[in-house]
Amino acid sequence: MCGIIGYIGKQPATPIIMDGLKRMEYRGYDSAGLAVIVNDQRIECRKKMGKLANLQAELAKYDLPGSVGIGHTRWATHGEPNDINAHPHHDCQEEIYLNHNGIIENYYEIKAALEQQGHTFYSATDTEVLAHLIEQHHKTLNFEEAFLAALNEVIGTYGVVAISNKEPEKILAARLGSPMILGIVGDGEYIVASDVAAIMQHTRQVIYLEDREVCVLTPQGYTIKDLQAKKIDHAVNEVDWDVSQAQKQGYPHFMLKEIMEQPRVVLDCLRGRVKIEEGLAHLRGLHEYSERLQQCNRMIIVGMGTALHAAMVGEYMIEEYAELPVEIESAAEFRYRKPILDDRTVVVAVSQSGETADTIAAVREAKLKGALVLGIVNVVGSTMAREVHAGAYTHAGPEIGVASTKAFTAQLTVLALITLFLGRQRDLSLVMGQRIAKELLEMPHKMQQILDQADTIAGLAKQYGAYHDFFFIGRKYNFPMALEGALKLKEISYIHAEGYGAGDMKHGPIALIDDQFPTVAIAPQDSVYQKTVSNIQEIKARQGKVIAIVTTGDTILPKVADTVIAIPKTLEMLTPILAAVPLQLLAYHIADQLKRDIDQPRNLAKSVTVE
Ligand code: F6R
């Protein structure tokens, strides 16, 4: 959601900023802009609604020489997406320009006060208020002091970068609840950005700013301060992601590339963590809290969207094999409903980005109330990864497609490892532990067998791409998969799709079934297979078309369903890891056939940093 970049150095700023914005495109946006301090110390700003290509076309008309500048991709919150509301925003004198991610919650009050002091506003955004507030303070204070004074007044969240033509060799950046990373390129050359993707082709040396920290960049060096201007020392971190991981590598879309690389992702996620002989999972982050985990009597797993679906599968796994009571909850609800927690509760936050505002809020609430908080996070160094007590990274590498795929199967894998870890601390037998461990290591190979059928699934998409509505059904471990299959299809193809427990169909939804409303049934040969077959029969009896995801060798469902997709046999608790693959491929190929913008679907953002 929104991307921010700032560059200061000796090179022309515009191409570096545009390249950074391009690499953050995947986050989802509706307009883009940049501002550069040109050589005669004027600030030139260009901004355009729509894709970056529109901004690029605008830039082709002008030369913007200058080596200090800021850029932004905006995902609208306050004010519709248009050229005026796009960032950067400026003050009355057009001397200060800034980009902002997040929301200024007290912007009405600040705006009213500034209007009384004579400021005039041109946009519908909350961000513009910040530019005028800095301008107001800049009348008596220098740029940096004015920036700090303004940030001390605002309530809300921000990742912000600002420049002023009164101090043209300076970039100021700050964060509160919205990520900001400083990349140290060389002597006097820095990139500050909201996403490491915009930095990693220039340097691997980064500093992750903490909340309420400000970073001052000049050709003489960088300084990090708190909001009271007190200097802070910060460790420099090394980014371990590879630039090539964030490229399409010949695939037409990032989503397809990310689906295809899942066997390797799951292997990376398992590497060094499975001990077959002992039937154990070795999760370094959790060992420190081993005793407390053994004593906990309740777990709550929170997340949003796809991460919440992974959490639901985790609930089934942990209750069955670790015999620990588990609840799952949308992080957006958790925070506001006064959850009852104590020091024997473990709260697990699941998140690809580690920056989802709702999930971060849940983490903070749980910590405040004394729970042990664990994270299952993909992005190393993200806010959530740094705020939880302990956790396990998913090691899926950068996920660029907005629809989560490889991060999801990696989350399921980590949840299976946590199940093994907790189960063996409790009552899980060595033999069962060994079976889970062994079968986990089979996952990459079995996922590959499904990926080898990708062409067949692409063919299916041709048959089903013209329908306007879909049901996805499944039971037990595959109920969350029905929700996930429906989410994948709707978010990238814009086809109406609903996920239900197969047993829920008779209680209302089946009224919609006719020959124009197909159902995708996830029906592997597990403990609820017979029940799911009956539910499929009920749909068939009402002329509903059925695509069934079945276990290889099933002889019953190929006779009942219209089409089957086979997945290899595995332990019931691990079937979701395999079932995810055909669901992703089906959604992908239907969306591709409909020529949708698969990697950046309309209205969606990769990382949802506002509540
Ligand atoms: C769907 C999708 C979203 C995210 C959700 C949480 O494909 O990607 O539903 O799963 O926004 O995001 P993270 O995992 O970054 O917290």
XYZ file of C-alpha atoms and ligand atoms in Angstrom:
627
model
C 0.000 0.000 0.000
C 1.666 3.254 -1.129
C 5.391 3.404 -1.814
C 7.784 6.133 -0.719
C 11.291 6.814 -1.906
C 13.816 9.602 -1.435
C 17.272 9.904 -3.006
C 20.216 12.136 -2.161
C 23.616 11.723 -3.789
C 25.558 12.687 -6.883
C 23.580 10.856 -9.540
C 20.475 12.234 -11.321
C 17.640 11.577 -8.868
C 14.774 11.087 -11.342
C 15.801 7.715 -12.877
C 16.661 6.307 -9.454
C 13.314 7.405 -8.038
C 11.383 6.068 -11.041
C 13.186 2.732 -10.816
C 12.394 2.523 -7.087
C 8.730 3.335 -7.729
C 8.631 0.642 -10.420
C 9.939 -1.909 -7.924
C 7.258 -0.911 -5.431
C 4.456 -1.037 -8.037
C 3.456 -4.474 -6.787
C 2.204 -2.942 -3.565
C -0.815 -1.541 -5.397
C -1.404 2.144 -6.191
C -3.629 4.470 -8.165
C -1.386 7.484 -8.871
C 2.278 8.408 -8.727
C 4.478 11.465 -8.501
C 7.900 12.859 -7.785
C 9.564 16.121 -6.795
C 13.188 16.998 -7.512
C 15.254 19.952 -6.313
C 16.464 21.141 -9.703
C 19.824 22.752 -10.041
C 18.661 26.342 -9.571
C 17.088 25.200 -6.292
C 13.490 25.309 -7.433
C 11.489 22.204 -6.666
C 9.859 20.697 -9.737
C 6.997 18.318 -9.114
C 5.202 15.994 -11.551
C 2.330 13.730 -10.631
C -0.200 11.686 -12.541
C -3.181 9.538 -11.861
C -2.960 5.897 -12.944
C 0.021 3.736 -13.696
C 3.656 4.812 -13.594
C 3.690 4.863 -17.402
C 1.553 8.029 -17.222
C 4.102 9.720 -14.991
C 6.917 8.474 -17.210
C 5.205 10.019 -20.256
C 4.887 13.311 -18.378
C 8.563 13.223 -17.416
C 9.592 12.621 -21.022
C 8.480 16.214 -21.772
C 10.883 17.834 -19.292
C 14.397 17.577 -18.061
C 14.566 17.534 -14.254
C 18.261 17.806 -13.437
C 18.961 17.414 -9.747
C 20.323 14.846 -7.362
C 17.907 15.280 -4.448
C 14.328 14.135 -4.839
C 11.371 12.181 -3.521
C 8.805 9.911 -5.203
C 5.540 8.230 -4.285
C 2.968 5.712 -5.431
C -0.391 6.469 -3.777
C -3.241 4.176 -2.757
C -6.081 6.579 -2.022
C -7.461 6.904 1.496
C -8.507 10.590 1.837
C -9.608 12.024 -1.503
C -10.263 10.197 -4.766
C -7.378 9.102 -6.986
C -6.588 12.033 -9.324
C -3.617 14.206 -10.339
C -4.276 16.768 -7.601
C -4.548 14.328 -4.726
C -1.461 12.402 -5.888
C 1.739 12.958 -3.867
C 4.081 14.814 -3.407
C 2.152 17.594 -1.663
C 3.394 21.116 -0.984
C 2.853 24.145 1.232
C 1.468 27.558 0.174
C 4.841 28.829 -1.071
C 5.711 25.563 -2.891
C 8.940 25.462 -0.925
C 8.313 22.252 0.999
C 7.326 19.002 -0.709
C 6.562 15.741 1.016
C 5.221 12.230 0.561
C 3.279 10.449 3.241
C 1.986 6.928 3.887
C -0.526 6.414 6.677
C -3.342 8.583 7.987
C -3.275 11.885 9.896
C -6.273 11.362 12.148
C -6.477 14.913 13.539
C -6.209 16.540 10.150
C -9.579 18.342 10.368
C -8.516 20.178 13.515
C -5.059 21.016 12.171
C -6.482 22.131 8.835
C -9.054 24.418 10.489
C -6.347 26.039 12.645
C -4.037 26.493 9.647
C -6.838 27.997 7.563
C -7.367 30.558 10.277
C -3.662 31.378 10.053
C -4.119 32.061 6.331
C -3.099 28.767 4.665
C -5.036 27.721 1.591
C -5.471 24.090 0.622
C -5.776 22.645 -2.870
C -6.333 18.887 -2.315
C -8.681 16.576 -0.416
C -5.819 14.731 1.269
C -4.758 14.556 4.891
C -1.132 14.688 3.713
C -1.311 18.263 2.451
C -2.020 19.377 6.016
C 1.394 18.123 7.062
C 3.142 20.252 4.403
C 1.357 23.395 5.623
C 2.009 22.530 9.256
C 5.737 22.287 8.566
C 5.519 25.582 6.645
C 3.859 27.246 9.620
C 6.632 26.114 11.971
C 9.296 26.895 9.344
C 8.468 30.600 9.777
C 10.366 30.589 13.078
C 12.326 27.319 13.018
C 14.763 25.700 10.598
C 13.509 22.910 8.307
C 14.480 20.062 10.603
C 13.056 21.709 13.725
C 9.847 22.552 11.862
C 9.564 18.946 10.658
C 9.926 17.634 14.223
C 7.475 20.195 15.601
C 4.873 19.183 13.021
C 5.307 15.461 13.705
C 4.896 16.090 17.410
C 1.490 17.621 16.688
C -0.034 14.994 14.445
C -2.053 12.026 15.654
C -2.126 8.995 13.410
C 0.430 7.064 11.423
C 3.094 8.154 9.027
C 5.967 7.138 6.886
C 7.090 10.506 5.524
C 9.884 12.014 3.440
C 10.240 15.759 2.934
C 12.442 18.252 1.087
C 12.667 22.038 1.220
C 14.279 24.359 -1.302
C 15.455 26.546 1.574
C 17.774 23.702 2.598
C 18.251 21.992 -0.755
C 20.885 19.478 0.332
C 18.739 17.646 2.822
C 16.089 14.932 3.002
C 14.109 14.343 6.170
C 12.296 11.063 6.759
C 10.352 9.657 9.700
C 8.114 6.794 10.661
C 5.296 6.011 13.031
C 3.389 2.835 12.246
C 4.400 2.807 8.581
C 7.745 1.372 7.478
C 10.775 3.444 6.545
C 14.157 2.020 5.656
C 17.414 3.844 5.058
C 19.738 2.376 2.438
C 23.389 3.407 2.749
C 24.652 3.455 -0.841
C 27.973 5.218 -0.320
C 29.567 8.368 1.047
C 26.856 11.014 1.053
C 24.603 8.847 -1.104
C 21.417 7.478 0.450
C 18.059 6.047 -0.499
C 15.249 6.097 1.972
C 12.176 4.031 1.130
C 9.147 2.339 2.591
C 10.078 -0.997 1.018
C 13.427 -2.736 0.785
C 12.526 -3.682 -2.817
C 13.295 -0.071 -3.828
C 16.704 -0.184 -2.185
C 18.229 -3.610 -2.684
C 19.562 -3.048 -6.214
C 21.668 -0.144 -4.860
C 22.853 -1.480 -1.521
C 22.365 -4.254 1.009
C 23.340 -2.038 3.948
C 20.136 -0.824 5.554
C 18.816 0.665 8.753
C 15.214 -0.062 9.736
C 13.855 3.072 11.390
C 11.778 2.483 14.513
C 8.541 4.289 15.314
C 9.030 7.952 16.248
C 12.458 8.099 14.659
C 13.597 10.718 12.197
C 16.416 10.400 9.746
C 18.327 13.421 8.438
C 20.227 12.888 5.178
C 22.799 15.301 3.757
C 25.857 14.847 1.511
C 27.876 14.939 4.758
C 26.207 11.847 6.216
C 23.136 10.586 7.985
C 21.813 11.104 11.521
C 18.965 9.370 13.258
C 17.092 11.179 16.012
C 13.992 10.821 18.110
C 11.142 13.330 18.003
C 12.904 15.402 20.668
C 15.977 15.689 18.391
C 18.070 13.392 20.562
C 20.581 11.377 18.494
C 20.150 7.610 18.327
C 22.704 4.958 17.373
C 21.448 2.303 15.048
C 22.865 -1.009 13.916
C 23.297 -1.384 10.152
C 21.635 -4.560 8.845
C 22.430 -6.607 5.780
C 19.521 -7.467 3.451
C 19.768 -11.125 2.499
C 17.224 -11.134 -0.329
C 18.575 -11.486 -3.814
C 17.602 -8.906 -6.465
C 16.868 -11.727 -8.952
C 14.247 -13.116 -6.549
C 12.240 -9.958 -7.161
C 12.260 -10.370 -10.961
C 9.846 -12.302 -13.172
C 12.557 -14.590 -14.562
C 10.705 -15.208 -17.811
C 7.239 -15.771 -16.337
C 4.415 -13.562 -17.659
C 3.378 -12.645 -14.108
C 4.966 -12.640 -10.660
C 1.999 -14.647 -9.406
C 2.736 -17.553 -11.763
C 6.427 -17.428 -10.905
C 5.583 -17.484 -7.219
C 3.166 -20.409 -7.631
C 5.808 -22.338 -9.548
C 8.572 -21.758 -7.027
C 6.600 -23.202 -4.111
C 8.426 -26.567 -3.941
C 11.687 -24.697 -3.397
C 10.064 -22.254 -0.967
C 8.676 -25.069 1.186
C 12.054 -26.800 1.084
C 13.785 -23.579 2.223
C 11.213 -23.203 4.957
C 11.886 -26.750 6.221
C 15.662 -26.573 5.871
C 17.383 -27.460 9.143
C 14.076 -27.458 11.002
C 12.992 -31.113 10.769
C 14.560 -33.948 12.763
C 13.088 -37.166 11.372
C 14.770 -39.561 13.820
C 13.559 -37.696 16.890
C 10.242 -36.726 15.270
C 10.945 -33.120 16.225
C 10.813 -29.636 14.778
C 13.766 -27.402 15.504
C 12.553 -23.790 15.591
C 15.382 -21.662 16.917
C 13.219 -18.667 17.777
C 10.888 -20.736 19.954
C 13.515 -22.538 22.043
C 14.070 -19.567 24.307
C 10.362 -19.675 25.204
C 10.156 -23.459 25.347
C 9.138 -23.619 29.006
C 6.522 -20.918 28.705
C 5.083 -22.607 25.622
C 4.830 -25.861 27.514
C 2.872 -24.148 30.246
C 0.520 -22.200 28.016
C -3.095 -23.319 28.091
C -4.562 -21.449 25.167
C -3.502 -20.095 21.785
C -5.043 -17.380 19.628
C -3.856 -17.083 16.030
C -4.531 -13.790 14.275
C -4.020 -12.538 10.740
C -5.905 -10.996 7.830
C -7.119 -12.409 4.501
C -4.976 -15.266 3.271
C -2.880 -15.209 6.448
C -6.088 -15.722 8.438
C -6.916 -18.755 6.292
C -3.491 -20.177 7.128
C -4.278 -19.486 10.796
C -7.520 -21.489 10.479
C -5.631 -24.501 9.144
C -3.166 -24.031 12.034
C -6.070 -24.205 14.488
C -7.047 -27.650 13.181
C -3.442 -28.884 13.213
C -2.520 -27.683 16.704
C -5.751 -28.779 18.370
C -5.492 -32.239 16.815
C -1.808 -32.944 17.418
C -0.745 -30.676 20.281
C -4.091 -30.824 22.083
C -3.878 -27.148 22.906
C -7.127 -25.134 22.657
C -6.789 -22.718 19.739
C -8.964 -19.857 18.585
C -8.445 -17.910 15.428
C -9.496 -14.362 14.922
C -9.379 -11.618 12.331
C -6.742 -9.232 13.673
C -9.049 -6.337 12.756
C -11.620 -7.586 15.277
C -9.247 -8.830 17.953
C -8.058 -5.428 19.022
C -11.447 -3.841 19.447
C -13.309 -6.572 21.297
C -11.394 -6.505 24.574
C -9.772 -9.939 24.306
C -9.201 -11.741 27.598
C -5.548 -12.757 27.746
C -3.044 -13.672 30.408
C 0.525 -14.906 30.646
C -0.546 -18.470 29.809
C -2.029 -17.352 26.489
C 0.094 -17.466 23.350
C -0.918 -15.148 20.548
C 0.484 -16.016 17.127
C 0.432 -13.332 14.427
C 0.622 -14.556 10.826
C 1.677 -12.063 8.171
C 3.568 -12.084 4.904
C 4.535 -8.419 4.958
C 4.879 -7.982 8.702
C 3.407 -4.509 8.110
C -0.364 -5.136 8.108
C -1.752 -2.418 10.389
C -4.519 -4.570 11.878
C -2.182 -7.441 12.706
C 0.436 -5.101 14.206
C -2.290 -3.574 16.368
C -3.277 -7.063 17.558
C 0.368 -7.854 18.400
C 0.638 -4.694 20.474
C -2.638 -5.343 22.277
C -1.609 -8.914 23.101
C 1.806 -7.808 24.406
C 0.192 -5.126 26.516
C -2.053 -7.725 28.122
C 0.810 -10.013 29.049
C 0.466 -12.770 26.442
C 3.464 -14.411 24.834
C 3.402 -13.155 21.241
C 4.887 -15.154 18.379
C 5.153 -14.152 14.734
C 5.023 -16.162 11.518
C 6.357 -13.491 9.195
C 7.985 -13.427 5.778
C 9.656 -10.030 5.568
C 12.815 -10.000 7.638
C 13.209 -6.828 9.699
C 9.553 -5.827 9.243
C 7.708 -4.091 12.065
C 5.966 -7.255 13.222
C 9.133 -9.338 13.067
C 10.793 -6.839 15.365
C 7.899 -6.417 17.781
C 6.950 -10.026 18.583
C 8.692 -11.849 21.451
C 9.824 -14.659 19.156
C 8.786 -16.392 15.980
C 9.677 -18.273 12.849
C 10.319 -16.673 9.492
C 8.650 -18.298 6.492
C 11.718 -17.761 4.248
C 9.548 -17.507 1.116
C 11.633 -14.673 -0.402
C 10.033 -11.509 -1.770
C 6.389 -12.024 -2.745
C 5.547 -9.458 -5.407
C 2.158 -10.610 -6.792
C -0.580 -8.957 -4.748
C -2.378 -12.293 -4.350
C -0.508 -14.272 -1.745
C 0.570 -17.750 -2.900
C 4.018 -18.942 -1.848
C 3.840 -17.023 1.435
C 0.618 -18.912 2.192
C 2.050 -22.405 1.677
C 5.124 -21.349 3.657
C 2.834 -20.158 6.488
C 1.079 -23.549 6.454
C 4.478 -25.257 6.583
C 5.590 -23.194 9.582
C 2.281 -23.909 11.323
C 2.863 -27.639 10.767
C 6.348 -27.248 12.275
C 4.926 -25.388 15.270
C 2.359 -28.197 15.646
C 5.177 -30.713 15.738
C 7.168 -28.574 18.179
C 4.238 -28.134 20.581
C 2.904 -31.656 20.066
C 6.170 -33.290 21.035
C 6.351 -31.055 24.132
C 2.981 -32.507 25.061
C 1.463 -35.846 24.166
C 2.387 -36.479 20.550
C 4.089 -39.863 20.215
C 7.516 -40.294 18.715
C 6.044 -42.430 15.937
C 3.453 -39.820 14.976
C 6.091 -37.093 15.254
C 8.311 -39.054 12.865
C 5.415 -39.522 10.423
C 4.653 -35.798 10.355
C 8.348 -34.925 10.000
C 8.843 -37.413 7.168
C 5.712 -36.371 5.322
C 6.606 -32.688 5.628
C 9.837 -33.394 3.790
C 7.797 -35.040 0.996
C 5.820 -31.837 0.412
C 8.141 -30.174 -2.134
C 8.185 -33.264 -4.324
C 4.394 -33.732 -4.103
C 3.771 -30.051 -4.875
C 5.941 -30.445 -7.959
C 3.761 -33.342 -9.144
C 0.756 -30.989 -9.060
C 2.636 -28.193 -10.797
C 3.446 -30.645 -13.577
C -0.302 -30.663 -14.356
C -0.380 -26.870 -14.789
C -1.289 -27.147 -18.492
C -4.312 -29.303 -17.721
C -5.501 -26.769 -15.173
C -4.956 -23.966 -17.721
C -7.205 -25.963 -20.086
C -9.867 -26.174 -17.384
C -9.789 -22.424 -16.968
C -10.854 -22.119 -20.622
C -13.912 -24.255 -19.863
C -14.887 -22.340 -16.725
C -13.688 -18.784 -17.348
C -17.047 -17.522 -18.612
C -19.073 -18.231 -15.448
C -20.004 -15.311 -13.224
C -20.314 -17.110 -9.886
C -18.448 -19.899 -8.096
C -18.777 -21.796 -4.856
C -15.742 -23.343 -3.172
C -16.456 -26.027 -0.600
C -14.425 -28.227 1.729
C -14.610 -29.729 5.212
C -12.327 -29.818 8.249
C -8.752 -28.978 7.154
C -10.035 -28.016 3.742
C -12.787 -25.680 4.913
C -10.237 -22.831 5.202
C -8.996 -23.898 1.770
C -12.491 -23.316 0.360
C -12.313 -19.772 1.745
C -8.825 -19.313 0.327
C -9.768 -20.721 -3.116
C -12.699 -18.296 -3.310
C -10.541 -15.365 -2.181
C -7.857 -16.144 -4.778
C -10.407 -16.313 -7.595
C -12.324 -13.170 -6.669
C -9.321 -10.952 -6.009
C -7.565 -11.516 -9.321
C -10.411 -12.383 -11.735
C -13.168 -10.182 -10.161
C -15.542 -13.155 -10.497
C -17.974 -13.546 -7.628
C -16.823 -16.502 -5.512
C -17.854 -17.710 -2.062
C -16.244 -20.284 0.185
C -18.325 -22.518 2.458
C -17.920 -25.538 4.638
C -19.344 -28.336 2.470
C -21.745 -29.129 5.310
C -23.082 -25.566 5.286
C -24.397 -25.718 1.721
C -27.758 -27.255 2.672
C -28.372 -24.502 5.187
C -28.961 -21.838 2.557
C -26.322 -21.445 -0.159
C -27.469 -24.484 -2.170
C -30.524 -22.423 -3.185
C -28.233 -20.651 -5.669
C -27.055 -23.812 -7.412
C -28.025 -24.328 -11.041
C -26.108 -25.186 -14.192
C -24.648 -21.667 -14.286
C -23.147 -21.738 -10.782
C -20.190 -24.147 -10.649
C -18.581 -25.434 -7.455
C -14.965 -26.251 -6.745
C -14.988 -29.032 -4.122
C -11.825 -29.847 -2.195
C -12.352 -33.519 -1.452
C -9.187 -35.484 -0.720
C -9.506 -38.948 0.838
C -9.421 -37.819 4.444
C -11.577 -38.481 7.509
C -14.474 -36.466 6.068
C -14.247 -37.766 2.495
C -17.569 -39.673 2.514
C -19.403 -36.638 3.886
C -17.924 -34.366 1.229
C -18.848 -36.852 -1.509
C -22.467 -36.704 -0.287
C -22.368 -32.884 -0.387
C -21.054 -33.042 -3.951
C -23.879 -35.450 -4.894
C -26.389 -32.923 -3.561
C -24.950 -30.249 -5.834
C -24.912 -32.581 -8.831
C -28.560 -33.474 -8.160
C -29.362 -29.784 -8.725
C -27.519 -29.554 -12.048
C -24.534 -27.825 -10.485
C -21.204 -28.374 -12.243
C -18.415 -29.618 -9.986
C -14.633 -29.442 -10.254
C -13.322 -31.767 -7.545
C -9.815 -31.738 -6.101
C -9.285 -35.411 -5.240
C -6.572 -37.760 -4.054
C -4.663 -39.522 -6.853
C -6.256 -42.917 -7.416
C -9.769 -41.895 -6.266
C -12.221 -44.002 -8.265
C -15.494 -42.558 -6.952
C -15.336 -38.808 -7.549
C -14.228 -39.036 -11.193
C -17.637 -40.629 -11.791
C -19.563 -37.997 -9.836
C -17.818 -34.693 -10.575
C -17.631 -33.047 -14.010
C -13.881 -32.627 -13.724
C -11.251 -33.785 -11.265
C -7.795 -32.502 -10.407
C -5.663 -35.036 -8.558
C -3.284 -34.264 -5.713
C -0.942 -36.862 -4.172
C -1.924 -38.665 -0.985
C -0.539 -37.214 2.228
C -1.398 -36.870 5.924
C -4.776 -35.210 6.372
C -3.241 -32.234 8.216
C -0.940 -31.516 5.264
C -3.547 -31.739 2.470
C -4.064 -27.932 2.515
C -0.433 -27.420 1.433
C -1.113 -29.518 -1.658
C -4.698 -28.336 -2.268
C -3.491 -24.723 -2.346
C -1.594 -25.326 -5.588
C -4.492 -26.256 -7.950
C -6.664 -23.545 -6.366
C -3.993 -20.945 -7.110
C -3.447 -22.221 -10.652
C -7.169 -22.273 -11.408
C -7.610 -18.684 -10.193
C -4.500 -17.577 -12.071
C -5.487 -19.122 -15.411
C -9.093 -17.899 -15.239
C -7.846 -14.362 -14.502
C -5.273 -14.633 -17.275
C -7.917 -15.701 -19.736
C -10.014 -12.691 -18.723
C -6.894 -10.522 -19.249
C -6.967 -9.135 -15.727
C -4.126 -7.173 -14.176
C -3.072 -10.254 -12.209
C -0.115 -8.900 -10.249
C -1.841 -5.646 -9.338
C -5.583 -6.280 -9.178
C -7.842 -3.243 -8.976
C -8.445 -1.674 -5.554
C -5.958 -3.967 -3.795
C -2.640 -3.263 -2.122
C 0.076 -5.746 -1.265
C 0.591 -4.552 2.230
C -2.343 -2.942 3.999
C -0.730 -0.412 6.294
C -3.904 1.414 7.339
C -6.698 0.056 9.534
C -4.768 -12.203 -0.455
C -3.804 -11.434 0.317
C -4.290 -10.706 1.516
C -3.232 -10.750 2.629
C -3.660 -9.884 3.820
C -2.656 -9.958 4.945
O -4.163 -12.883 -1.499
O -2.658 -11.369 -0.007
O -5.518 -11.191 1.964
O -3.064 -12.074 3.017
O -3.802 -8.560 3.398
O -1.402 -9.527 4.533
P -0.089 -9.898 5.318
O 0.074 -11.384 5.204
O 1.002 -9.136 4.652
O -0.313 -9.492 6.742
